[in-house]
Tab-separated table of C-alpha atoms and ligand atoms in Angstrom:
chain	number	residue	atom	x	y	z
A	1	MET	CA	114.592	-143.136	-13.521
A	2	MET	CA	114.002	-139.401	-13.709
A	3	THR	CA	111.749	-138.081	-10.960
A	4	MET	CA	109.682	-135.148	-12.115
A	5	THR	CA	109.004	-132.164	-9.948
A	6	TYR	CA	105.482	-130.931	-9.758
A	7	LYS	CA	103.751	-127.739	-8.686
A	8	ASN	CA	100.482	-129.053	-7.264
A	9	ILE	CA	101.426	-132.485	-6.005
A	10	GLN	CA	104.326	-134.085	-4.152
A	11	THR	CA	105.633	-137.563	-4.840
A	12	GLU	CA	107.909	-139.901	-2.960
A	13	LYS	CA	108.925	-143.533	-3.045
A	14	GLU	CA	109.184	-145.727	0.009
A	15	GLU	CA	110.483	-149.168	-0.873
A	16	GLN	CA	107.826	-150.620	-3.192
A	17	ILE	CA	105.250	-147.925	-2.517
A	18	GLY	CA	104.760	-144.799	-4.606
A	19	ILE	CA	103.119	-141.967	-2.686
A	20	VAL	CA	101.338	-139.052	-4.342
A	21	ARG	CA	100.202	-136.176	-2.144
A	22	LEU	CA	97.799	-133.563	-3.524
A	23	HIS	CA	99.221	-130.189	-2.565
A	24	ARG	CA	97.255	-126.998	-3.209
A	25	PRO	CA	96.854	-126.016	0.426
A	26	THR	CA	95.361	-122.555	-0.128
A	27	VAL	CA	92.319	-124.005	-1.930
A	28	LEU	CA	91.868	-127.281	-0.038
A	29	ASN	CA	93.484	-129.210	-2.893
A	30	ALA	CA	90.875	-128.110	-5.447
A	31	LEU	CA	91.508	-130.235	-8.517
A	32	SER	CA	92.565	-127.794	-11.213
A	33	HIS	CA	93.284	-129.106	-14.683
A	34	GLU	CA	97.003	-128.540	-14.102
A	35	LEU	CA	96.861	-130.590	-10.896
A	36	MET	CA	95.028	-133.420	-12.682
A	37	GLU	CA	97.611	-133.462	-15.484
A	38	GLU	CA	100.385	-133.681	-12.905
A	39	LEU	CA	98.555	-136.412	-11.024
A	40	VAL	CA	98.181	-138.469	-14.185
A	41	ALA	CA	101.880	-137.985	-15.034
A	42	ALA	CA	102.889	-139.137	-11.528
A	43	LEU	CA	100.587	-142.165	-11.661
A	44	GLN	CA	101.995	-143.131	-15.050
A	45	GLU	CA	105.536	-142.707	-13.759
A	46	PHE	CA	104.834	-145.100	-10.866
A	47	ASP	CA	102.936	-147.461	-13.165
A	48	ASN	CA	106.018	-147.697	-15.390
A	49	ASP	CA	108.454	-148.144	-12.501
A	50	ASP	CA	109.087	-151.875	-11.960
A	51	LYS	CA	110.158	-151.295	-8.367
A	52	ILE	CA	106.798	-149.802	-7.397
A	53	ARG	CA	104.000	-152.253	-6.654
A	54	VAL	CA	101.320	-150.138	-4.989
A	55	ILE	CA	100.418	-146.448	-5.091
A	56	ILE	CA	99.012	-144.378	-2.230
A	57	LEU	CA	97.108	-141.200	-3.086
A	58	THR	CA	96.585	-138.768	-0.250
A	59	GLY	CA	96.030	-135.095	0.577
A	60	SER	CA	96.448	-132.993	3.711
A	61	ASP	CA	94.893	-133.423	7.154
A	62	LYS	CA	92.269	-130.827	6.210
A	63	ALA	CA	91.430	-131.972	2.707
A	64	PHE	CA	91.915	-134.887	0.388
A	65	ALA	CA	90.328	-132.568	-2.190
A	66	ALA	CA	87.359	-130.178	-1.932
A	67	GLY	CA	86.350	-130.835	-5.529
A	68	ALA	CA	87.215	-129.666	-8.990
A	69	ASP	CA	88.398	-126.065	-9.099
A	70	ILE	CA	85.159	-124.065	-9.133
A	71	LYS	CA	86.968	-120.865	-10.137
A	72	GLU	CA	88.335	-122.596	-13.223
A	73	MET	CA	84.924	-123.994	-14.157
A	74	SER	CA	82.616	-121.084	-13.415
A	75	ASP	CA	82.780	-119.381	-16.829
A	76	GLU	CA	82.709	-122.518	-18.978
A	77	THR	CA	79.947	-123.015	-21.522
A	78	THR	CA	78.623	-126.334	-22.784
A	79	VAL	CA	80.681	-125.956	-25.939
A	80	SER	CA	83.905	-124.817	-24.259
A	81	ILE	CA	83.772	-127.564	-21.622
A	82	MET	CA	83.053	-130.189	-24.295
A	83	LEU	CA	85.839	-129.037	-26.596
A	84	LYS	CA	88.414	-128.970	-23.816
A	85	ASP	CA	87.491	-132.576	-22.998
A	86	ARG	CA	89.030	-132.433	-19.523
A	87	PHE	CA	87.486	-135.823	-18.783
A	88	ALA	CA	90.172	-137.404	-20.948
A	89	THR	CA	92.664	-136.589	-18.188
A	90	TRP	CA	90.376	-137.926	-15.454
A	91	ASP	CA	89.853	-141.128	-17.457
A	92	LYS	CA	93.592	-141.757	-17.360
A	93	VAL	CA	93.472	-142.079	-13.562
A	94	ARG	CA	91.291	-145.161	-13.869
A	95	LYS	CA	93.647	-146.648	-16.475
A	96	THR	CA	96.376	-146.984	-13.802
A	97	LYS	CA	97.313	-150.655	-13.700
A	98	LYS	CA	98.783	-150.829	-10.209
A	99	PRO	CA	96.476	-150.720	-7.208
A	100	ILE	CA	95.849	-147.267	-5.774
A	101	ILE	CA	94.969	-146.822	-2.104
A	102	ALA	CA	93.297	-143.496	-1.315
A	103	ALA	CA	94.219	-142.277	2.170
A	104	VAL	CA	91.551	-139.686	2.856
A	105	SER	CA	91.547	-137.097	5.628
A	106	GLY	CA	89.236	-134.076	5.810
A	107	TYR	CA	87.154	-133.068	2.818
A	108	ALA	CA	86.628	-135.435	-0.098
A	109	LEU	CA	83.930	-133.514	-1.906
A	110	GLY	CA	82.651	-133.498	-5.478
A	111	GLY	CA	85.570	-134.372	-7.738
A	112	GLY	CA	87.558	-135.187	-4.577
A	113	CYS	CA	85.072	-137.896	-3.629
A	114	GLU	CA	85.000	-139.062	-7.259
A	115	LEU	CA	88.803	-139.231	-7.327
A	116	ALA	CA	88.851	-141.297	-4.112
A	117	MET	CA	86.215	-143.613	-5.605
A	118	THR	CA	88.351	-144.073	-8.729
A	119	CYS	CA	91.013	-145.550	-6.445
A	120	ASP	CA	90.859	-149.232	-5.529
A	121	ILE	CA	90.812	-149.101	-1.742
A	122	ILE	CA	89.807	-146.189	0.486
A	123	ILE	CA	91.192	-145.735	3.983
A	124	ALA	CA	89.648	-142.800	5.813
A	125	SER	CA	90.696	-140.859	8.857
A	126	GLU	CA	88.041	-140.199	11.516
A	127	THR	CA	87.893	-136.598	10.246
A	128	ALA	CA	87.076	-137.505	6.646
A	129	LYS	CA	83.927	-136.087	5.054
A	130	PHE	CA	82.676	-137.561	1.795
A	131	GLY	CA	80.108	-135.801	-0.318
A	132	GLN	CA	78.826	-134.804	-3.723
A	133	PRO	CA	77.768	-131.173	-3.133
A	134	GLU	CA	77.551	-130.241	-6.823
A	135	ILE	CA	73.775	-129.817	-6.484
A	136	ASN	CA	74.481	-126.792	-4.254
A	137	ILE	CA	76.229	-125.018	-7.128
A	138	GLY	CA	73.658	-125.904	-9.754
A	139	VAL	CA	75.255	-128.922	-11.386
A	140	ILE	CA	75.563	-132.668	-10.828
A	141	PRO	CA	78.577	-134.937	-10.340
A	142	GLY	CA	80.433	-135.178	-13.642
A	143	ALA	CA	83.463	-137.347	-12.969
A	144	GLY	CA	81.664	-140.587	-12.204
A	145	GLY	CA	79.881	-139.733	-8.930
A	146	THR	CA	76.373	-140.771	-9.953
A	147	GLN	CA	77.697	-144.103	-11.217
A	148	ARG	CA	80.448	-145.057	-8.770
A	149	LEU	CA	78.698	-143.859	-5.616
A	150	THR	CA	75.501	-145.691	-6.574
A	151	ARG	CA	77.403	-148.889	-7.306
A	152	ALA	CA	79.308	-148.563	-4.037
A	153	ILE	CA	76.476	-147.770	-1.631
A	154	GLY	CA	73.220	-148.400	-3.507
A	155	LYS	CA	70.502	-146.229	-5.015
A	156	TYR	CA	68.842	-144.851	-1.887
A	157	LYS	CA	71.908	-143.594	-0.046
A	158	ALA	CA	73.419	-142.266	-3.283
A	159	MET	CA	70.191	-140.377	-4.024
A	160	GLU	CA	70.278	-138.773	-0.585
A	161	ILE	CA	73.918	-137.735	-0.823
A	162	ILE	CA	73.693	-136.401	-4.385
A	163	LEU	CA	70.272	-134.742	-4.119
A	164	THR	CA	70.821	-133.097	-0.727
A	165	GLY	CA	74.526	-132.384	-1.245
A	166	ARG	CA	75.057	-133.156	2.440
A	167	PRO	CA	78.404	-134.773	3.172
A	168	ILE	CA	78.652	-137.931	5.252
A	169	THR	CA	81.141	-138.662	8.028
A	170	ALA	CA	83.814	-141.340	7.924
A	171	SER	CA	81.768	-143.654	10.124
A	172	GLU	CA	78.681	-143.181	7.919
A	173	ALA	CA	80.890	-143.930	4.899
A	174	LEU	CA	82.159	-147.090	6.595
A	175	ALA	CA	78.645	-148.258	7.426
A	176	ALA	CA	77.567	-147.556	3.831
A	177	GLY	CA	80.459	-149.574	2.387
A	178	LEU	CA	82.183	-146.607	0.762
A	179	VAL	CA	85.454	-147.035	2.660
A	180	ASN	CA	87.525	-150.015	3.732
A	181	LYS	CA	88.408	-148.785	7.189
A	182	VAL	CA	88.459	-145.726	9.431
A	183	VAL	CA	91.505	-144.890	11.514
A	184	PRO	CA	92.657	-142.003	13.728
A	185	ALA	CA	93.999	-139.134	11.598
A	186	GLU	CA	97.552	-139.491	12.880
A	187	LEU	CA	97.666	-143.139	11.774
A	188	LEU	CA	96.181	-142.623	8.316
A	189	LEU	CA	99.304	-142.868	6.182
A	190	ASP	CA	100.789	-145.642	8.329
A	191	GLU	CA	97.636	-147.734	7.912
A	192	ALA	CA	97.671	-147.153	4.167
A	193	LYS	CA	101.314	-148.251	4.077
A	194	VAL	CA	100.546	-151.419	6.071
A	195	MET	CA	97.903	-152.370	3.513
A	196	ALA	CA	100.200	-151.364	0.618
A	197	LYS	CA	103.065	-153.477	1.988
A	198	GLU	CA	100.789	-156.480	2.315
A	199	ILE	CA	99.752	-156.166	-1.335
A	200	ALA	CA	103.334	-155.440	-2.418
A	201	LYS	CA	104.398	-158.877	-1.175
A	202	LYS	CA	102.123	-160.657	-3.651
A	203	SER	CA	102.852	-161.487	-7.247
A	204	PRO	CA	102.573	-158.213	-9.172
A	205	VAL	CA	101.294	-160.115	-12.190
A	206	ALA	CA	98.507	-161.693	-10.145
A	207	VAL	CA	97.713	-158.333	-8.484
A	208	LYS	CA	97.467	-156.631	-11.873
A	209	LEU	CA	95.184	-159.279	-13.360
A	210	ALA	CA	93.032	-159.397	-10.213
A	211	LYS	CA	92.521	-155.607	-10.282
A	212	GLU	CA	91.663	-155.774	-13.972
A	213	ALA	CA	89.127	-158.556	-13.391
A	214	ILE	CA	87.468	-156.777	-10.430
A	215	LEU	CA	87.098	-153.549	-12.432
A	216	LYS	CA	85.498	-155.537	-15.250
A	217	VAL	CA	82.451	-155.908	-12.978
A	218	PHE	CA	81.524	-152.312	-13.682
A	219	ASP	CA	81.112	-152.645	-17.419
A	220	THR	CA	80.056	-156.144	-18.177
A	221	SER	CA	77.449	-158.834	-17.528
A	222	ILE	CA	78.196	-161.575	-14.964
A	223	SER	CA	78.803	-164.202	-17.666
A	224	GLU	CA	81.210	-161.976	-19.610
A	225	GLY	CA	82.899	-161.043	-16.336
A	226	LEU	CA	83.341	-164.683	-15.356
A	227	GLU	CA	84.783	-165.416	-18.804
A	228	PHE	CA	87.222	-162.501	-18.397
A	229	GLU	CA	88.244	-163.665	-14.924
A	230	ARG	CA	88.828	-167.190	-16.241
A	231	LYS	CA	91.117	-165.950	-19.028
A	232	ASN	CA	93.163	-163.952	-16.517
A	233	PHE	CA	93.286	-167.029	-14.282
A	234	TYR	CA	94.543	-169.200	-17.190
A	235	MET	CA	97.086	-166.538	-18.106
A	236	LEU	CA	98.673	-166.652	-14.650
A	237	PHE	CA	99.704	-170.258	-15.250
A	238	SER	CA	102.317	-169.008	-17.684
A	239	SER	CA	103.907	-166.797	-15.007
A	240	GLU	CA	106.918	-167.782	-12.922
A	241	ASP	CA	105.097	-166.308	-9.926
A	242	GLN	CA	102.375	-168.963	-10.138
A	243	LYS	CA	104.998	-171.735	-10.139
A	244	GLU	CA	106.913	-170.061	-7.310
A	245	GLY	CA	103.784	-169.343	-5.232
A	246	MET	CA	102.444	-172.873	-5.392
A	247	ARG	CA	105.867	-174.484	-4.954
A	248	ALA	CA	106.589	-172.272	-1.922
A	249	PHE	CA	103.284	-173.315	-0.361
A	250	LEU	CA	104.094	-176.995	-0.839
A	251	GLU	CA	107.629	-176.509	0.479
A	252	LYS	CA	106.243	-174.593	3.489
A	253	ARG	CA	108.305	-171.444	2.864
A	254	PRO	CA	107.474	-167.836	1.961
A	255	ALA	CA	107.171	-167.154	-1.770
A	256	ASN	CA	109.591	-164.868	-3.517
A	257	PHE	CA	107.595	-163.165	-6.265
A	258	THR	CA	109.527	-161.507	-9.060
A	259	GLY	CA	106.721	-160.299	-11.286
A	260	LYS	CA	107.671	-162.597	-14.126
B	1	DAK	N1	87.343	-124.919	-5.946
B	1	DAK	C1	88.057	-123.766	-5.815
B	1	DAK	N2	88.357	-123.258	-4.612
B	1	DAK	C2	87.947	-123.881	-3.515
B	1	DAK	C3	87.204	-125.082	-3.580
B	1	DAK	C4	86.902	-125.610	-4.875
B	1	DAK	N3	86.242	-126.746	-5.046
B	1	DAK	N4	86.928	-125.491	-2.321
B	1	DAK	C5	87.489	-124.576	-1.500
B	1	DAK	N5	88.104	-123.611	-2.216
B	1	DAK	C6	88.830	-122.442	-1.719
B	1	DAK	C7	87.893	-121.413	-1.148
B	1	DAK	O1	87.385	-120.598	-2.169
B	1	DAK	C8	88.814	-120.652	-0.202
B	1	DAK	O2	89.618	-119.784	-0.970
B	1	DAK	P1	89.892	-118.254	-0.475
B	1	DAK	O3	88.564	-117.668	-0.248
B	1	DAK	O4	90.680	-118.432	0.801
B	1	DAK	O5	90.671	-117.642	-1.577
B	1	DAK	C9	89.732	-121.754	0.323
B	1	DAK	O6	89.637	-122.830	-0.612
B	1	DAK	C10	89.311	-122.261	1.689
B	1	DAK	O7	87.948	-122.615	1.591
B	1	DAK	P2	86.838	-122.084	2.636
B	1	DAK	O8	87.189	-120.755	3.169
B	1	DAK	O9	85.530	-122.241	1.988
B	1	DAK	O10	87.028	-123.165	3.809
B	1	DAK	P3	85.968	-123.687	4.856
B	1	DAK	O11	86.726	-124.511	5.822
B	1	DAK	O12	85.120	-122.555	5.382
B	1	DAK	O13	84.968	-124.615	4.006
B	1	DAK	C11	84.441	-126.326	2.386
B	1	DAK	C12	85.443	-125.785	3.447
B	1	DAK	C13	85.089	-127.560	1.739
B	1	DAK	C14	83.143	-126.751	3.084
B	1	DAK	C15	84.140	-125.215	1.351
B	1	DAK	O14	85.389	-124.690	0.902
B	1	DAK	C16	83.373	-125.714	0.173
B	1	DAK	O15	82.161	-125.889	0.283
B	1	DAK	N6	84.062	-125.905	-0.959
B	1	DAK	C17	83.422	-126.289	-2.209
B	1	DAK	C18	83.028	-127.733	-2.200
B	1	DAK	C19	82.333	-128.127	-3.483
B	1	DAK	O16	81.275	-127.577	-3.824
B	1	DAK	N7	82.919	-129.094	-4.196
B	1	DAK	C20	82.366	-129.580	-5.442
B	1	DAK	C21	82.920	-128.745	-6.564
B	1	DAK	S1	82.236	-129.217	-8.139
B	1	DAK	C22	85.116	-132.307	-14.412
B	1	DAK	C23	85.658	-133.123	-13.441
B	1	DAK	C24	85.171	-133.049	-12.149
B	1	DAK	C25	84.162	-132.183	-11.812
B	1	DAK	C26	83.615	-131.394	-12.789
B	1	DAK	C27	84.087	-131.436	-14.100
B	1	DAK	N8	85.634	-132.311	-15.755
B	1	DAK	C28	86.746	-133.153	-16.086
B	1	DAK	C29	85.139	-131.401	-16.744
B	1	DAK	C30	83.779	-132.052	-10.421
B	1	DAK	C31	83.080	-130.977	-9.978
B	1	DAK	C32	83.171	-130.567	-8.590
B	1	DAK	O17	83.892	-131.110	-7.787
């Protein structure tokens, strides 16, 4: 498979893990449109690579991402921003089928926080700062912040974070249920890889359908969601991985999942 080279991100593969690192160091990884297009291309490349089972998205020690690129946005008008429809690119991030673990160190602000929340699991370093400071520059979150943050941590905490613009620390984020775990900065990527390797051992078909069913929660009623989950559950009984997984359990041996 051809590996693309990018200007604003770096990618690498480690066994079954695809790693994307945001890399615009001079502007704290501000998410320009070009960066977002590259990110989407890299995610799609890993999504289409059968050898990759889990994706890790990370930044630098100082910043996961300090938001969308304010310089790029400052002169937009309602009409120009609507016609460019930049959200189409952002929407593609959430269409990624494989699980994405965000490994967040430093600033995850505005679009950076929204990007982390679009991922499926968030591991934070002790230095991470999550926030939606858009209110400080006269706007509101536009890439899902009002919806995802509220669903993740509830109305009252989301109101405080979005209306004051004050970022929260990693430990506050953990207590609020925004992140899965907090680890020392130097262990961040290793911890993300441990979690990724654990997921990579499972049946990729089951992982894919489980992710799909969990995400369904956000746009459906409980009864429709249960129906959706059930169909995915039924579907897994036509996979070789289901036969292998259950047989391996009964034979008291580790399962060898092939993704078929
Ligand atoms: N955009 C552009 N440049 C940024 C930036 C950003 N979001 N954040 C930082 N930088 C640049 C700074 O301008 C500075 O550049 P130079 O002056 O050196 O040229 C460099 O990065 C280093 O930043 P600082 O000097 O400010 O560093 P400090 O350590 O003093 O402060 C900080 C770090 C993170 C507290 C501060 O940089 C800061 O407050 N940054 C802005 C944070 C922010 O307001 N973020 C929310 C942005 S609004 C959309 C999708 C998404 C969104 C909107 C639309 N569509 C698809 C249409 C999302 C919107 C947002 O995220």
